[in-house]
Coordinates of N, CA, C and O in Angstrom, one line a residue:
M122 N 10.5 -51.1 8.8 CA 10.5 -52.0 9.9 C 10.4 -51.2 11.2 O 11.1 -50.2 11.4
T123 N 9.7 -51.8 12.2 CA 9.6 -51.1 13.5 C 10.7 -51.7 14.4 O 11.4 -52.7 14.1
G124 N 10.7 -51.2 15.6 CA 11.7 -51.7 16.6 C 11.4 -53.1 17.2 O 10.4 -53.7 16.8
L125 N 12.1 -53.4 18.2 CA 11.9 -54.7 18.9 C 10.7 -54.7 19.7 O 10.3 -53.7 20.3
A126 N 10.0 -55.8 19.8 CA 8.8 -55.9 20.6 C 9.1 -56.9 21.8 O 9.6 -57.9 21.6
R127 N 8.8 -56.4 23.0 CA 8.9 -57.2 24.2 C 7.8 -58.2 24.2 O 6.7 -58.0 23.9
G128 N 8.1 -59.4 24.7 CA 7.2 -60.5 24.8 C 7.7 -61.6 25.6 O 8.7 -61.5 26.3
Y129 N 7.1 -62.8 25.4 CA 7.5 -64.0 26.2 C 7.5 -65.2 25.3 O 6.6 -65.4 24.5
W130 N 8.5 -66.0 25.4 CA 8.6 -67.3 24.7 C 8.1 -68.4 25.7 O 8.8 -68.6 26.7
C131 N 7.1 -69.1 25.3 CA 6.5 -70.1 26.2 C 6.7 -71.5 25.6 O 6.5 -71.7 24.4
E132 N 7.2 -72.5 26.4 CA 7.4 -73.8 26.0 C 6.8 -74.8 27.0 O 6.7 -74.5 28.2
C133 N 6.3 -75.9 26.5 CA 5.9 -77.1 27.3 C 6.7 -78.3 26.9 O 6.8 -78.6 25.7
R134 N 7.4 -78.9 27.9 CA 8.2 -80.0 27.7 C 7.8 -81.1 28.6 O 7.4 -80.9 29.7
T135 N 8.0 -82.4 28.2 CA 7.7 -83.5 29.0 C 9.0 -84.3 29.2 O 9.9 -84.3 28.3
E136 N 9.2 -84.9 30.3 CA 10.4 -85.7 30.6 C 10.0 -87.0 31.3 O 9.2 -87.0 32.3
D137 N 10.5 -88.1 30.8 CA 10.2 -89.4 31.4 C 11.3 -89.6 32.5 O 12.5 -89.7 32.2
L138 N 10.8 -89.6 33.7 CA 11.7 -89.7 34.8 C 12.4 -91.1 35.0 O 13.4 -91.2 35.7
R139 N 12.0 -92.1 34.3 CA 12.6 -93.4 34.3 C 13.7 -93.6 33.3 O 14.5 -94.5 33.5
G140 N 13.7 -92.8 32.3 CA 14.6 -93.1 31.2 C 15.8 -92.1 31.1 O 16.0 -91.2 31.9
D141 N 16.6 -92.3 30.0 CA 17.7 -91.5 29.8 C 17.5 -90.5 28.7 O 18.4 -89.8 28.2
Q142 N 16.2 -90.4 28.2 CA 15.9 -89.4 27.1 C 15.8 -88.0 27.7 O 15.4 -87.8 28.8
P143 N 16.3 -87.1 26.8 CA 16.2 -85.7 27.2 C 14.7 -85.2 27.2 O 13.8 -85.9 26.6
P144 N 14.4 -84.1 27.8 CA 13.0 -83.6 27.8 C 12.6 -83.4 26.3 O 13.4 -83.0 25.5
A145 N 11.3 -83.7 26.0 CA 10.8 -83.5 24.6 C 9.9 -82.2 24.6 O 9.0 -82.1 25.4
L146 N 10.1 -81.4 23.6 CA 9.3 -80.2 23.4 C 8.0 -80.7 22.9 O 7.9 -81.4 21.9
R147 N 6.9 -80.3 23.5 CA 5.5 -80.6 23.1 C 4.8 -79.5 22.5 O 3.9 -79.7 21.7
A148 N 5.1 -78.3 22.9 CA 4.4 -77.1 22.4 C 5.2 -75.9 22.7 O 6.0 -75.8 23.6
S149 N 4.9 -74.9 21.9 CA 5.6 -73.5 22.1 C 4.6 -72.5 21.7 O 3.7 -72.7 20.9
F150 N 4.8 -71.3 22.2 CA 3.8 -70.2 22.0 C 4.5 -68.9 22.2 O 5.3 -68.7 23.2
D151 N 4.3 -67.9 21.4 CA 4.8 -66.6 21.5 C 3.7 -65.7 22.1 O 2.7 -65.5 21.4
A152 N 4.0 -65.1 23.3 CA 3.0 -64.3 23.9 C 3.5 -62.8 23.9 O 4.7 -62.6 24.0
Y153 N 2.6 -61.9 23.8 CA 3.0 -60.5 23.7 C 2.6 -59.7 25.0 O 2.8 -58.5 25.0
S154 N 2.2 -60.5 26.0 CA 1.9 -59.8 27.3 C 2.0 -60.9 28.4 O 1.8 -62.1 28.1
A155 N 2.2 -60.4 29.6 CA 2.2 -61.3 30.8 C 0.9 -62.1 30.9 O 0.9 -63.3 31.1
P156 N -0.3 -61.4 30.8 CA -1.5 -62.2 31.0 C -1.7 -63.2 29.9 O -2.2 -64.3 30.2
Q157 N -1.3 -62.9 28.7 CA -1.4 -63.9 27.6 C -0.5 -65.1 27.9 O -0.9 -66.3 27.6
A158 N 0.7 -64.9 28.4 CA 1.7 -66.0 28.7 C 1.2 -66.9 29.8 O 1.1 -68.1 29.6
D159 N 0.7 -66.3 30.9 CA 0.3 -67.2 32.0 C -1.1 -67.8 31.7 O -1.4 -68.9 32.2
R160 N -1.9 -67.2 30.9 CA -3.2 -67.8 30.5 C -2.9 -69.0 29.6 O -3.7 -70.0 29.7
W161 N -1.9 -69.0 28.8 CA -1.5 -70.2 28.0 C -1.3 -71.4 28.9 O -1.8 -72.5 28.7
V162 N -0.6 -71.3 30.0 CA -0.3 -72.3 31.0 C -1.6 -72.7 31.7 O -2.0 -73.9 31.8
A163 N -2.4 -71.7 32.1 CA -3.6 -71.9 32.9 C -4.6 -72.7 32.1 O -5.2 -73.7 32.6
V164 N -4.8 -72.4 30.8 CA -5.8 -73.1 30.0 C -5.3 -74.5 29.8 O -6.2 -75.5 29.9
T165 N -4.1 -74.7 29.6 CA -3.6 -76.1 29.4 C -3.7 -76.9 30.7 O -4.2 -78.1 30.7
L166 N -3.4 -76.3 31.9 CA -3.6 -77.1 33.1 C -5.0 -77.4 33.4 O -5.4 -78.5 33.8
R167 N -5.9 -76.5 33.1 CA -7.4 -76.7 33.3 C -7.8 -77.8 32.4 O -8.7 -78.6 32.7
T168 N -7.3 -77.9 31.2 CA -7.7 -78.9 30.2 C -7.2 -80.3 30.6 O -8.0 -81.2 30.4
I169 N -6.0 -80.4 31.1 CA -5.5 -81.7 31.4 C -5.8 -82.2 32.8 O -5.6 -83.4 33.1
S170 N -6.2 -81.3 33.7 CA -6.4 -81.7 35.1 C -7.3 -82.9 35.3 O -7.0 -83.7 36.2
P171 N -8.4 -83.0 34.6 CA -9.3 -84.2 34.8 C -8.5 -85.5 34.5 O -8.9 -86.5 35.1
A172 N -7.5 -85.5 33.7 CA -6.8 -86.8 33.4 C -5.6 -87.0 34.3 O -5.0 -88.1 34.2
L173 N -5.3 -86.1 35.2 CA -4.1 -86.3 36.1 C -4.5 -87.1 37.3 O -5.7 -87.1 37.7
D174 N -3.5 -87.7 37.9 CA -3.7 -88.4 39.2 C -3.9 -87.3 40.3 O -3.7 -86.1 40.0
S175 N -4.3 -87.7 41.4 CA -4.7 -86.8 42.5 C -3.5 -85.9 42.9 O -3.7 -84.7 43.1
D176 N -2.3 -86.4 43.0 CA -1.2 -85.6 43.4 C -0.9 -84.5 42.3 O -0.6 -83.3 42.6
A177 N -0.8 -84.9 41.0 CA -0.6 -84.0 39.9 C -1.7 -83.0 39.8 O -1.4 -81.8 39.6
S178 N -2.9 -83.4 40.0 CA -4.0 -82.5 39.9 C -3.9 -81.4 41.1 O -4.2 -80.3 40.8
D179 N -3.5 -81.9 42.3 CA -3.3 -80.9 43.4 C -2.2 -79.9 43.0 O -2.4 -78.7 43.3
Q180 N -1.1 -80.4 42.4 CA -0.1 -79.5 42.0 C -0.6 -78.4 41.0 O -0.3 -77.2 41.1
A181 N -1.4 -78.9 40.0 CA -1.9 -78.0 39.0 C -2.9 -77.0 39.6 O -2.7 -75.8 39.3
W182 N -3.8 -77.4 40.5 CA -4.7 -76.5 41.1 C -4.1 -75.5 42.1 O -4.5 -74.4 42.2
A183 N -3.0 -76.0 42.7 CA -2.3 -75.1 43.6 C -1.7 -74.0 42.8 O -1.7 -72.8 43.3
W184 N -1.1 -74.3 41.7 CA -0.6 -73.2 40.8 C -1.7 -72.3 40.3 O -1.6 -71.0 40.4
L185 N -2.8 -72.9 39.9 CA -3.9 -72.1 39.4 C -4.5 -71.1 40.4 O -4.8 -70.0 40.1
Y186 N -4.5 -71.6 41.7 CA -5.1 -70.7 42.7 C -4.1 -69.8 43.4 O -4.5 -68.7 43.9
E187 N -2.9 -70.3 43.6 CA -1.9 -69.5 44.4 C -0.7 -69.1 43.6 O -0.3 -68.0 43.6
G188 N -0.1 -70.0 42.9 CA 1.1 -69.8 42.1 C 1.0 -68.9 41.0 O 1.9 -68.2 40.6
R189 N -0.2 -68.8 40.4 CA -0.4 -68.0 39.2 C -0.2 -66.5 39.5 O 0.4 -65.8 38.7
I190 N -0.5 -66.1 40.7 CA -0.4 -64.7 41.0 C 1.1 -64.3 41.1 O 1.6 -63.3 40.5
A191 N 1.9 -65.2 41.7 CA 3.4 -65.0 41.8 C 4.0 -65.0 40.4 O 4.9 -64.2 40.0
T192 N 3.5 -65.9 39.5 CA 4.0 -66.0 38.2 C 3.7 -64.7 37.4 O 4.6 -64.2 36.7
R193 N 2.5 -64.2 37.5 CA 2.1 -63.0 36.8 C 3.0 -61.8 37.3 O 3.4 -61.0 36.4
R194 N 3.2 -61.7 38.6 CA 4.0 -60.6 39.1 C 5.4 -60.7 38.5 O 6.0 -59.7 38.2
A195 N 6.0 -61.9 38.5 CA 7.4 -62.1 38.0 C 7.4 -61.8 36.5 O 8.3 -61.1 36.0
L196 N 6.4 -62.2 35.8 CA 6.4 -61.9 34.3 C 6.3 -60.4 34.1 O 6.9 -59.8 33.2
L197 N 5.5 -59.7 34.9 CA 5.4 -58.2 34.8 C 6.7 -57.5 35.1 O 7.0 -56.4 34.6
R198 N 7.6 -58.2 35.9 CA 8.9 -57.7 36.1 C 9.9 -58.2 35.0 O 11.1 -57.9 35.1
F199 N 9.4 -58.9 34.0 CA 10.1 -59.4 32.9 C 11.2 -60.5 33.4 O 12.3 -60.5 33.0
E200 N 10.7 -61.3 34.3 CA 11.5 -62.4 34.8 C 11.0 -63.7 34.3 O 9.8 -63.9 34.1
P201 N 11.9 -64.7 34.1 CA 11.4 -66.0 33.6 C 10.7 -66.8 34.7 O 10.9 -66.6 35.9
C202 N 9.8 -67.7 34.3 CA 9.0 -68.5 35.3 C 8.9 -69.9 34.8 O 9.0 -70.2 33.6
T203 N 8.7 -70.8 35.7 CA 8.6 -72.2 35.4 C 7.4 -72.8 36.2 O 7.3 -72.5 37.4
V204 N 6.6 -73.6 35.6 CA 5.5 -74.3 36.3 C 5.7 -75.8 36.0 O 5.9 -76.2 34.8
T205 N 5.7 -76.7 37.0 CA 6.0 -78.1 36.8 C 4.9 -78.9 37.5 O 4.5 -78.6 38.7
V206 N 4.5 -80.0 36.8 CA 3.5 -80.9 37.4 C 4.1 -82.3 37.1 O 4.6 -82.6 36.0
T207 N 4.1 -83.2 38.1 CA 4.6 -84.6 37.9 C 3.4 -85.5 37.9 O 2.7 -85.6 38.9
Q208 N 3.2 -86.2 36.8 CA 2.2 -87.3 36.7 C 2.9 -88.6 36.6 O 3.5 -88.9 35.6
A209 N 2.7 -89.4 37.6 CA 3.4 -90.8 37.6 C 4.9 -90.6 37.4 O 5.6 -89.9 38.1
S210 N 5.4 -91.1 36.3 CA 6.8 -91.0 36.0 C 7.1 -89.9 34.9 O 8.2 -89.9 34.3
T211 N 6.1 -89.0 34.6 CA 6.3 -88.0 33.6 C 6.3 -86.6 34.3 O 5.3 -86.3 35.0
R212 N 7.3 -85.8 34.0 CA 7.3 -84.4 34.5 C 6.9 -83.5 33.3 O 7.5 -83.6 32.2
I213 N 6.0 -82.7 33.6 CA 5.5 -81.7 32.6 C 6.0 -80.4 33.0 O 5.6 -80.0 34.2
T214 N 6.7 -79.6 32.2 CA 7.2 -78.3 32.6 C 6.9 -77.3 31.6 O 7.2 -77.5 30.4
W215 N 6.3 -76.2 32.0 CA 6.1 -75.0 31.2 C 7.1 -74.0 31.6 O 7.2 -73.7 32.8
T216 N 7.8 -73.4 30.6 CA 8.7 -72.3 30.9 C 8.2 -71.1 30.1 O 7.7 -71.2 29.0
I217 N 8.4 -70.0 30.8 CA 8.0 -68.7 30.2 C 9.2 -67.8 30.3 O 9.6 -67.5 31.4
R218 N 9.8 -67.4 29.2 CA 11.0 -66.6 29.2 C 10.7 -65.2 28.5 O 10.2 -65.2 27.5
P219 N 11.2 -64.1 29.2 CA 11.1 -62.8 28.5 C 12.0 -62.8 27.3 O 13.1 -63.4 27.3
V220 N 11.5 -62.2 26.2 CA 12.3 -62.1 25.0 C 12.0 -60.8 24.3 O 11.1 -60.1 24.6
L221 N 12.9 -60.5 23.3 CA 12.6 -59.4 22.4 C 12.4 -60.0 21.1 O 13.3 -60.7 20.5
F222 N 11.2 -59.8 20.5 CA 10.9 -60.3 19.2 C 11.4 -59.4 18.1 O 11.3 -58.2 18.2
L223 N 12.1 -60.0 17.1 CA 12.6 -59.2 16.0 C 11.5 -59.0 15.0 O 10.8 -60.0 14.7
P224 N 11.4 -57.9 14.4 CA 10.4 -57.7 13.3 C 10.9 -58.4 12.1 O 12.1 -58.5 11.8
L225 N 10.0 -59.0 11.4 CA 10.3 -59.7 10.1 C 9.9 -58.8 8.9 O 8.9 -58.0 9.0
A226 N 10.6 -58.9 7.8 CA 10.3 -58.1 6.7 C 8.9 -58.6 6.1 O 8.7 -59.8 6.0
H227 N 8.1 -57.7 5.7 CA 6.8 -58.1 5.2 C 7.0 -58.2 3.6 O 7.5 -57.3 3.0
R228 N 6.6 -59.4 3.1 CA 6.9 -59.6 1.6 C 5.7 -59.3 0.7 O 5.9 -59.2 -0.5
Q229 N 4.6 -59.1 1.2 CA 3.4 -58.8 0.3 C 3.7 -57.5 -0.4 O 4.1 -56.5 0.2
G230 N 3.4 -57.4 -1.6 CA 3.5 -56.2 -2.4 C 4.9 -55.8 -2.7 O 5.2 -54.7 -3.2
M231 N 5.9 -56.7 -2.4 CA 7.3 -56.4 -2.7 C 7.8 -57.4 -3.8 O 7.3 -58.5 -3.8
E232 N 8.7 -56.9 -4.6 CA 9.3 -57.8 -5.6 C 10.4 -58.6 -4.9 O 11.2 -58.1 -4.1
L233 N 10.3 -59.9 -5.1 CA 11.4 -60.8 -4.5 C 12.7 -60.6 -5.3 O 12.7 -60.3 -6.4
P234 N 13.8 -60.8 -4.6 CA 15.1 -60.7 -5.3 C 15.2 -61.8 -6.4 O 14.5 -62.8 -6.4
A235 N 15.9 -61.5 -7.4 CA 16.0 -62.4 -8.6 C 16.4 -63.8 -8.2 O 15.9 -64.8 -8.8
C236 N 17.3 -64.0 -7.2 CA 17.7 -65.3 -6.8 C 16.5 -66.2 -6.3 O 16.6 -67.4 -6.3
A237 N 15.5 -65.6 -5.8 CA 14.3 -66.3 -5.3 C 13.7 -67.2 -6.4 O 13.1 -68.2 -6.2
H238 N 13.8 -66.7 -7.7 CA 13.2 -67.4 -8.8 C 14.1 -68.6 -9.3 O 13.7 -69.4 -10.1
D239 N 15.3 -68.6 -8.8 CA 16.2 -69.7 -9.2 C 15.9 -71.0 -8.4 O 16.4 -72.1 -8.8
F240 N 15.2 -70.9 -7.3 CA 14.9 -72.1 -6.5 C 14.0 -73.0 -7.3 O 12.9 -72.6 -7.8
K241 N 14.4 -74.3 -7.4 CA 13.6 -75.3 -8.0 C 13.3 -76.4 -7.0 O 14.2 -77.1 -6.6
P242 N 12.1 -76.6 -6.6 CA 11.8 -77.7 -5.7 C 12.2 -79.1 -6.3 O 12.0 -79.3 -7.5
H243 N 12.6 -80.0 -5.4 CA 12.9 -81.3 -5.8 C 11.6 -82.1 -6.1 O 10.6 -81.9 -5.5
A244 N 11.7 -83.0 -7.1 CA 10.5 -83.8 -7.4 C 10.3 -84.8 -6.3 O 11.2 -85.3 -5.7
A245 N 9.0 -85.1 -6.0 CA 8.7 -86.0 -4.9 C 9.1 -87.4 -5.4 O 8.9 -87.8 -6.6
D246 N 9.6 -88.2 -4.5 CA 10.0 -89.6 -4.9 C 8.9 -90.5 -4.8 O 8.0 -90.5 -4.1

C-alpha cells in the first residue's frame, strides 16, 4: 500500500429555505487536484444556469467569471471553499474540502480470508 493522497471532497447540497428540513445531499465527488475540484462546480453551474432565474443565474456567472479564481487559489493553499446559488426558495451549495485519501487494499489476485466465504446473502422476498 502507498501513502496518503491529498485531494478534495466535493459535495452539492440543496436546502428548502421555507421548511424545517435539513439540507439534502445531491451529489458528491472525490477530486485529486484543485482544477478538478473547481471544474466539477463550474461544469454543474454552466449546465443548470439556463434553468435558473435571473438572480440565481447572475450569482452563478459571477462565480464563474470572478469567484472561480479566488476559489482555485484557496484550493491550491489547501483551504475549504463554498459556492452558493439561491434559486427562488432553494439554496444550492457546493462545498470543497481538502482531505487525505486513504489507500484501499487491492483485492484482485489475492485470496480472500476464509470468513469471506461464510457470508450467505438473504433470499429476496
